[in-house]
């Protein structure tokens, strides 16, 4: 079974190096040093230098993965960013990817392609299938602005297209875009749960206070975890007995994909278990 993908991704502005350590201590699975939208044009060179210095200092230091969102890779600034951090970061995040061609010249760290335009959505399948791409995500605010979308169902249609493209290419599930209101925890929780129902998994955050909410939203419920543990226990009994079919105590049979999903649910419940929610037992 492949490892679980990250649940929480935290952006930190590249021109605020005093926040890098705090971001690493936030509990996020991935910290993203942002050289693009969060940084004013006059400070972008400074932000790049900060990122390079930090990445060189932390090499081999463990902890959360550190990704860098570079500037548009089709621009000179974006190419300079990639040259500077491409061999230092755990991964690079490429904004405004609109075709697979822009990925051909990439070297170094794995790349996450951000689809932020109509052209990017139309080419999502080709972009996701590119061998240099480790994952894809949506840039929803830019996309909504370009298409003048105000309806959530219309945005869900675009989200599902990217979910399908990622799955068809064998990529990890697509994480959700940022929720801009850092004080609206109830809204964030509801939004995450709606995205989870669409097949999205995990979310990028712009403030550490959003991380516990995101973890709670993507944590399996007690009922889901118990049901998954029951399936895993039945699969283990079948394996021990040398039986191919997996039968549940209520007489229902489940096939291999359901067992794989159940194992992932059990592992996710363990990983995100809160103090009041112990991980489920899976023994026979």
GROMACS .gro file of N, CA, C and O in nm, residues 40-135:
model
  384
   40UNK      N    1   0.573   4.071  -0.257
   40UNK     CA    2   0.570   4.187  -0.346
   40UNK      C    3   0.684   4.178  -0.448
   40UNK      O    4   0.792   4.125  -0.417
   41UNK      N    5   0.663   4.230  -0.570
   41UNK     CA    6   0.767   4.219  -0.673
   41UNK      C    7   0.904   4.271  -0.630
   41UNK      O    8   1.006   4.210  -0.665
   42UNK      N    9   0.908   4.379  -0.553
   42UNK     CA   10   1.036   4.437  -0.515
   42UNK      C   11   1.111   4.349  -0.414
   42UNK      O   12   1.230   4.372  -0.388
   43UNK      N   13   1.044   4.248  -0.357
   43UNK     CA   14   1.108   4.165  -0.254
   43UNK      C   15   1.128   4.021  -0.301
   43UNK      O   16   1.169   3.935  -0.223
   44UNK      N   17   1.101   3.995  -0.427
   44UNK     CA   18   1.108   3.857  -0.475
   44UNK      C   19   1.251   3.803  -0.477
   44UNK      O   20   1.273   3.685  -0.447
   45UNK      N   21   1.349   3.885  -0.513
   45UNK     CA   22   1.487   3.838  -0.511
   45UNK      C   23   1.531   3.807  -0.368
   45UNK      O   24   1.599   3.706  -0.343
   46UNK      N   25   1.490   3.891  -0.275
   46UNK     CA   26   1.520   3.868  -0.134
   46UNK      C   27   1.456   3.737  -0.086
   46UNK      O   28   1.517   3.658  -0.014
   47UNK      N   29   1.331   3.715  -0.127
   47UNK     CA   30   1.260   3.594  -0.087
   47UNK      C   31   1.332   3.469  -0.140
   47UNK      O   32   1.344   3.368  -0.068
   48UNK      N   33   1.379   3.476  -0.262
   48UNK     CA   34   1.453   3.361  -0.318
   48UNK      C   35   1.579   3.334  -0.237
   48UNK      O   36   1.611   3.219  -0.206
   49UNK      N   37   1.653   3.440  -0.202
   49UNK     CA   38   1.774   3.422  -0.123
   49UNK      C   39   1.740   3.360   0.013
   49UNK      O   40   1.813   3.274   0.064
   50UNK      N   41   1.631   3.405   0.074
   50UNK     CA   42   1.589   3.349   0.202
   50UNK      C   43   1.560   3.200   0.190
   50UNK      O   44   1.599   3.120   0.277
   51UNK      N   45   1.490   3.163   0.085
   51UNK     CA   46   1.454   3.022   0.065
   51UNK      C   47   1.579   2.937   0.047
   51UNK      O   48   1.592   2.829   0.107
   52UNK      N   49   1.670   2.983  -0.036
   52UNK     CA   50   1.794   2.908  -0.060
   52UNK      C   51   1.872   2.891   0.069
   52UNK      O   52   1.921   2.780   0.101
   53UNK      N   53   1.885   2.999   0.146
   53UNK     CA   54   1.961   2.992   0.271
   53UNK      C   55   1.897   2.893   0.367
   53UNK      O   56   1.967   2.813   0.432
   54UNK      N   57   1.766   2.897   0.378
   54UNK     CA   58   1.698   2.808   0.471
   54UNK      C   59   1.710   2.663   0.426
   54UNK      O   60   1.737   2.573   0.508
   55UNK      N   61   1.691   2.638   0.299
   55UNK     CA   62   1.698   2.501   0.248
   55UNK      C   63   1.837   2.443   0.265
   55UNK      O   64   1.852   2.324   0.298
   56UNK      N   65   1.940   2.522   0.244
   56UNK     CA   66   2.076   2.473   0.263
   56UNK      C   67   2.103   2.442   0.410
   56UNK      O   68   2.168   2.344   0.443
   57UNK      N   69   2.048   2.524   0.498
   57UNK     CA   70   2.071   2.506   0.641
   57UNK      C   71   2.001   2.381   0.695
   57UNK      O   72   2.055   2.313   0.783
   58UNK      N   73   1.882   2.351   0.641
   58UNK     CA   74   1.803   2.241   0.697
   58UNK      C   75   1.827   2.106   0.628
   58UNK      O   76   1.767   2.006   0.666
   59UNK      N   77   1.910   2.098   0.530
   59UNK     CA   78   1.928   1.974   0.455
   59UNK      C   79   1.959   1.859   0.549
   59UNK      O   80   2.051   1.865   0.630
   60UNK      N   81   1.876   1.754   0.538
   60UNK     CA   82   1.893   1.639   0.625
   60UNK      C   83   1.840   1.659   0.764
   60UNK      O   84   1.860   1.575   0.852
   61UNK      N   85   1.769   1.771   0.787
   61UNK     CA   86   1.722   1.802   0.922
   61UNK      C   87   1.595   1.731   0.963
   61UNK      O   88   1.556   1.735   1.079
   62UNK      N   89   1.528   1.662   0.871
   62UNK     CA   90   1.405   1.591   0.904
   62UNK      C   91   1.288   1.686   0.923
   62UNK      O   92   1.294   1.804   0.892
   63UNK      N   93   1.179   1.633   0.979
   63UNK     CA   94   1.059   1.712   1.002
   63UNK      C   95   0.973   1.718   0.878
   63UNK      O   96   0.979   1.632   0.789
   64UNK      N   97   0.888   1.820   0.872
   64UNK     CA   98   0.796   1.836   0.759
   64UNK      C   99   0.874   1.852   0.627
   64UNK      O  100   0.986   1.903   0.626
   65UNK      N  101   0.812   1.809   0.519
   65UNK     CA  102   0.870   1.838   0.389
   65UNK      C  103   0.865   1.988   0.363
   65UNK      O  104   0.775   2.057   0.412
   66UNK      N  105   0.960   2.038   0.287
   66UNK     CA  106   0.962   2.179   0.249
   66UNK      C  107   0.954   2.189   0.098
   66UNK      O  108   1.043   2.142   0.026
   67UNK      N  109   0.846   2.248   0.050
   67UNK     CA  110   0.829   2.276  -0.092
   67UNK      C  111   0.847   2.426  -0.114
   67UNK      O  112   0.836   2.505  -0.020
   68UNK      N  113   0.871   2.464  -0.236
   68UNK     CA  114   0.882   2.605  -0.272
   68UNK      C  115   0.790   2.632  -0.390
   68UNK      O  116   0.797   2.563  -0.493
   69UNK      N  117   0.700   2.730  -0.370
   69UNK     CA  118   0.621   2.775  -0.485
   69UNK      C  119   0.700   2.884  -0.555
   69UNK      O  120   0.723   2.992  -0.500
   70UNK      N  121   0.741   2.855  -0.677
   70UNK     CA  122   0.820   2.949  -0.755
   70UNK      C  123   0.727   3.042  -0.832
   70UNK      O  124   0.605   3.025  -0.831
   71UNK      N  125   0.785   3.137  -0.898
   71UNK     CA  126   0.707   3.222  -0.988
   71UNK      C  127   0.681   3.147  -1.119
   71UNK      O  128   0.734   3.039  -1.143
   72UNK      N  129   0.597   3.205  -1.202
   72UNK     CA  130   0.555   3.142  -1.326
   72UNK      C  131   0.676   3.084  -1.400
   72UNK      O  132   0.767   3.158  -1.438
   73UNK      N  133   0.680   2.951  -1.420
   73UNK     CA  134   0.798   2.890  -1.483
   73UNK      C  135   0.817   2.931  -1.629
   73UNK      O  136   0.923   2.904  -1.686
   74UNK      N  137   0.719   2.998  -1.688
   74UNK     CA  138   0.733   3.046  -1.825
   74UNK      C  139   0.805   3.181  -1.831
   74UNK      O  140   0.830   3.232  -1.940
   75UNK      N  141   0.837   3.240  -1.714
   75UNK     CA  142   0.904   3.370  -1.708
   75UNK      C  143   1.050   3.353  -1.666
   75UNK      O  144   1.089   3.250  -1.611
   76UNK      N  145   1.129   3.456  -1.691
   76UNK     CA  146   1.270   3.453  -1.650
   76UNK      C  147   1.280   3.439  -1.498
   76UNK      O  148   1.366   3.365  -1.448
   77UNK      N  149   1.195   3.508  -1.424
   77UNK     CA  150   1.203   3.501  -1.278
   77UNK      C  151   1.171   3.358  -1.230
   77UNK      O  152   1.238   3.306  -1.141
   78UNK      N  153   1.071   3.298  -1.291
   78UNK     CA  154   1.037   3.162  -1.253
   78UNK      C  155   1.149   3.065  -1.283
   78UNK      O  156   1.180   2.975  -1.203
   79UNK      N  157   1.212   3.081  -1.398
   79UNK     CA  158   1.324   2.993  -1.434
   79UNK      C  159   1.441   3.015  -1.339
   79UNK      O  160   1.510   2.919  -1.301
   80UNK      N  161   1.465   3.139  -1.298
   80UNK     CA  162   1.572   3.166  -1.201
   80UNK      C  163   1.539   3.102  -1.066
   80UNK      O  164   1.628   3.049  -0.997
   81UNK      N  165   1.413   3.106  -1.027
   81UNK     CA  166   1.371   3.041  -0.903
   81UNK      C  167   1.402   2.891  -0.908
   81UNK      O  168   1.457   2.834  -0.813
   82UNK      N  169   1.363   2.829  -1.019
   82UNK     CA  170   1.383   2.685  -1.033
   82UNK      C  171   1.532   2.650  -1.030
   82UNK      O  172   1.572   2.549  -0.969
   83UNK      N  173   1.614   2.731  -1.094
   83UNK     CA  174   1.757   2.706  -1.094
   83UNK      C  175   1.815   2.715  -0.954
   83UNK      O  176   1.908   2.642  -0.918
   84UNK      N  177   1.757   2.804  -0.872
   84UNK     CA  178   1.810   2.827  -0.737
   84UNK      C  179   1.765   2.721  -0.638
   84UNK      O  180   1.843   2.678  -0.552
   85UNK      N  181   1.640   2.677  -0.646
   85UNK     CA  182   1.586   2.589  -0.541
   85UNK      C  183   1.558   2.447  -0.589
   85UNK      O  184   1.528   2.360  -0.507
   86UNK      N  185   1.568   2.423  -0.719
   86UNK     CA  186   1.526   2.295  -0.774
   86UNK      C  187   1.599   2.175  -0.718
   86UNK      O  188   1.543   2.065  -0.714
   87UNK      N  189   1.724   2.192  -0.676
   87UNK     CA  190   1.800   2.080  -0.620
   87UNK      C  191   1.804   2.083  -0.467
   87UNK      O  192   1.869   1.998  -0.406
   88UNK      N  193   1.734   2.179  -0.406
   88UNK     CA  194   1.738   2.193  -0.261
   88UNK      C  195   1.605   2.158  -0.195
   88UNK      O  196   1.602   2.098  -0.087
   89UNK      N  197   1.494   2.194  -0.258
   89UNK     CA  198   1.362   2.171  -0.201
   89UNK      C  199   1.321   2.025  -0.216
   89UNK      O  200   1.369   1.954  -0.304
   90UNK      N  201   1.229   1.980  -0.129
   90UNK     CA  202   1.173   1.846  -0.143
   90UNK      C  203   1.083   1.838  -0.266
   90UNK      O  204   1.066   1.730  -0.324
   91UNK      N  205   1.025   1.951  -0.305
   91UNK     CA  206   0.944   1.959  -0.426
   91UNK      C  207   0.926   2.106  -0.461
   91UNK      O  208   0.943   2.194  -0.375
   92UNK      N  209   0.890   2.133  -0.586
   92UNK     CA  210   0.858   2.270  -0.628
   92UNK      C  211   0.713   2.273  -0.673
   92UNK      O  212   0.661   2.176  -0.729
   93UNK      N  213   0.648   2.384  -0.646
   93UNK     CA  214   0.510   2.405  -0.689
   93UNK      C  215   0.512   2.508  -0.801
   93UNK      O  216   0.564   2.619  -0.784
   94UNK      N  217   0.455   2.469  -0.914
   94UNK     CA  218   0.461   2.551  -1.034
   94UNK      C  219   0.326   2.618  -1.057
   94UNK      O  220   0.227   2.550  -1.086
   95UNK      N  221   0.319   2.751  -1.047
   95UNK     CA  222   0.192   2.819  -1.071
   95UNK      C  223   0.163   2.833  -1.220
   95UNK      O  224   0.253   2.825  -1.304
   96UNK      N  225   0.033   2.850  -1.249
   96UNK     CA  226  -0.009   2.889  -1.384
   96UNK      C  227   0.036   2.791  -1.492
   96UNK      O  228   0.070   2.832  -1.605
   97UNK      N  229   0.037   2.663  -1.462
   97UNK     CA  230   0.074   2.565  -1.563
   97UNK      C  231  -0.044   2.548  -1.659
   97UNK      O  232  -0.156   2.518  -1.617
   98UNK      N  233  -0.019   2.568  -1.787
   98UNK     CA  234  -0.126   2.563  -1.886
   98UNK      C  235  -0.103   2.457  -1.994
   98UNK      O  236  -0.192   2.434  -2.076
   99UNK      N  237   0.013   2.394  -1.994
   99UNK     CA  238   0.039   2.288  -2.091
   99UNK      C  239   0.150   2.200  -2.037
   99UNK      O  240   0.228   2.240  -1.950
  100UNK      N  241   0.156   2.079  -2.092
  100UNK     CA  242   0.261   1.987  -2.051
  100UNK      C  243   0.398   2.032  -2.102
  100UNK      O  244   0.501   1.994  -2.046
  101UNK      N  245   0.401   2.114  -2.206
  101UNK     CA  246   0.529   2.154  -2.266
  101UNK      C  247   0.617   2.229  -2.168
  101UNK      O  248   0.740   2.215  -2.173
  102UNK      N  249   0.557   2.307  -2.078
  102UNK     CA  250   0.637   2.386  -1.985
  102UNK      C  251   0.712   2.298  -1.886
  102UNK      O  252   0.807   2.341  -1.822
  103UNK      N  253   0.672   2.171  -1.877
  103UNK     CA  254   0.733   2.079  -1.782
  103UNK      C  255   0.852   2.004  -1.840
  103UNK      O  256   0.928   1.941  -1.765
  104UNK      N  257   0.870   2.010  -1.971
  104UNK     CA  258   0.972   1.927  -2.036
  104UNK      C  259   1.114   1.958  -1.991
  104UNK      O  260   1.198   1.869  -1.986
  105UNK      N  261   1.141   2.082  -1.958
  105UNK     CA  262   1.277   2.122  -1.925
  105UNK      C  263   1.308   2.109  -1.776
  105UNK      O  264   1.418   2.143  -1.732
  106UNK      N  265   1.214   2.061  -1.697
  106UNK     CA  266   1.233   2.055  -1.553
  106UNK      C  267   1.337   1.950  -1.516
  106UNK      O  268   1.344   1.842  -1.573
  107UNK      N  269   1.418   1.984  -1.414
  107UNK     CA  270   1.511   1.890  -1.354
  107UNK      C  271   1.504   1.909  -1.203
  107UNK      O  272   1.441   2.003  -1.154
  108UNK      N  273   1.566   1.821  -1.130
  108UNK     CA  274   1.571   1.840  -0.985
  108UNK      C  275   1.449   1.785  -0.914
  108UNK      O  276   1.402   1.675  -0.944
  109UNK      N  277   1.398   1.862  -0.820
  109UNK     CA  278   1.293   1.815  -0.730
  109UNK      C  279   1.164   1.782  -0.804
  109UNK      O  280   1.136   1.835  -0.911
  110UNK      N  281   1.083   1.693  -0.745
  110UNK     CA  282   0.951   1.665  -0.802
  110UNK      C  283   0.869   1.792  -0.814
  110UNK      O  284   0.887   1.887  -0.737
  111UNK      N  285   0.777   1.795  -0.909
  111UNK     CA  286   0.699   1.915  -0.936
  111UNK      C  287   0.550   1.892  -0.911
  111UNK      O  288   0.496   1.786  -0.946
  112UNK      N  289   0.487   1.990  -0.850
  112UNK     CA  290   0.342   1.994  -0.833
  112UNK      C  291   0.289   2.106  -0.923
  112UNK      O  292   0.331   2.221  -0.909
  113UNK      N  293   0.201   2.070  -1.013
  113UNK     CA  294   0.148   2.167  -1.110
  113UNK      C  295   0.020   2.229  -1.057
  113UNK      O  296  -0.074   2.157  -1.020
  114UNK      N  297   0.014   2.361  -1.054
  114UNK     CA  298  -0.104   2.433  -1.011
  114UNK      C  299  -0.183   2.476  -1.135
  114UNK      O  300  -0.129   2.545  -1.223
  115UNK      N  301  -0.308   2.434  -1.141
  115UNK     CA  302  -0.394   2.465  -1.255
  115UNK      C  303  -0.482   2.582  -1.214
  115UNK      O  304  -0.571   2.570  -1.129
  116UNK      N  305  -0.457   2.697  -1.275
  116UNK     CA  306  -0.520   2.822  -1.231
  116UNK      C  307  -0.592   2.896  -1.342
  116UNK      O  308  -0.627   3.013  -1.325
  117UNK      N  309  -0.611   2.831  -1.454
  117UNK     CA  310  -0.672   2.898  -1.569
  117UNK      C  311  -0.755   2.799  -1.648
  117UNK      O  312  -0.744   2.676  -1.630
  118UNK      N  313  -0.837   2.851  -1.738
  118UNK     CA  314  -0.916   2.764  -1.825
  118UNK      C  315  -0.825   2.673  -1.907
  118UNK      O  316  -0.853   2.553  -1.924
  119UNK      N  317  -0.715   2.728  -1.958
  119UNK     CA  318  -0.623   2.646  -2.037
  119UNK      C  319  -0.564   2.533  -1.955
  119UNK      O  320  -0.546   2.421  -2.004
  120UNK      N  321  -0.534   2.561  -1.829
  120UNK     CA  322  -0.480   2.458  -1.742
  120UNK      C  323  -0.580   2.346  -1.718
  120UNK      O  324  -0.543   2.228  -1.715
  121UNK      N  325  -0.707   2.381  -1.699
  121UNK     CA  326  -0.810   2.279  -1.678
  121UNK      C  327  -0.827   2.194  -1.804
  121UNK      O  328  -0.837   2.071  -1.797
  122UNK      N  329  -0.831   2.258  -1.919
  122UNK     CA  330  -0.848   2.184  -2.045
  122UNK      C  331  -0.733   2.085  -2.066
  122UNK      O  332  -0.754   1.973  -2.116
  123UNK      N  333  -0.613   2.123  -2.024
  123UNK     CA  334  -0.495   2.037  -2.043
  123UNK      C  335  -0.463   1.953  -1.920
  123UNK      O  336  -0.355   1.893  -1.913
  124UNK      N  337  -0.555   1.944  -1.825
  124UNK     CA  338  -0.528   1.878  -1.696
  124UNK      C  339  -0.479   1.734  -1.715
  124UNK      O  340  -0.387   1.689  -1.646
  125UNK      N  341  -0.542   1.660  -1.806
  125UNK     CA  342  -0.502   1.521  -1.826
  125UNK      C  343  -0.359   1.507  -1.875
  125UNK      O  344  -0.283   1.424  -1.824
  126UNK      N  345  -0.319   1.590  -1.970
  126UNK     CA  346  -0.183   1.584  -2.023
  126UNK      C  347  -0.082   1.630  -1.918
  126UNK      O  348   0.027   1.572  -1.906
  127UNK      N  349  -0.117   1.733  -1.844
  127UNK     CA  350  -0.027   1.784  -1.740
  127UNK      C  351  -0.006   1.678  -1.632
  127UNK      O  352   0.106   1.650  -1.589
  128UNK      N  353  -0.116   1.619  -1.586
  128UNK     CA  354  -0.107   1.519  -1.479
  128UNK      C  355  -0.026   1.397  -1.522
  128UNK      O  356   0.043   1.334  -1.441
  129UNK      N  357  -0.032   1.363  -1.651
  129UNK     CA  358   0.037   1.244  -1.701
  129UNK      C  359   0.185   1.269  -1.729
  129UNK      O  360   0.259   1.173  -1.757
  130UNK      N  361   0.231   1.392  -1.719
  130UNK     CA  362   0.372   1.421  -1.749
  130UNK      C  363   0.462   1.353  -1.645
  130UNK      O  364   0.435   1.357  -1.526
  131UNK      N  365   0.571   1.292  -1.688
  131UNK     CA  366   0.655   1.216  -1.594
  131UNK      C  367   0.722   1.300  -1.486
  131UNK      O  368   0.765   1.246  -1.384
  132UNK      N  369   0.732   1.432  -1.505
  132UNK     CA  370   0.794   1.517  -1.405
  132UNK      C  371   0.696   1.562  -1.297
  132UNK      O  372   0.736   1.622  -1.198
  133UNK      N  373   0.568   1.532  -1.313
  133UNK     CA  374   0.466   1.581  -1.221
  133UNK      C  375   0.440   1.479  -1.110
  133UNK      O  376   0.410   1.363  -1.136
  134UNK      N  377   0.453   1.525  -0.985
  134UNK     CA  378   0.427   1.441  -0.869
  134UNK      C  379   0.287   1.461  -0.814
  134UNK      O  380   0.239   1.382  -0.733
  135UNK      N  381   0.221   1.569  -0.857
  135UNK     CA  382   0.086   1.597  -0.810
  135UNK      C  383   0.032   1.722  -0.877
  135UNK      O  384   0.108   1.801  -0.935
   0.00000   0.00000   0.00000
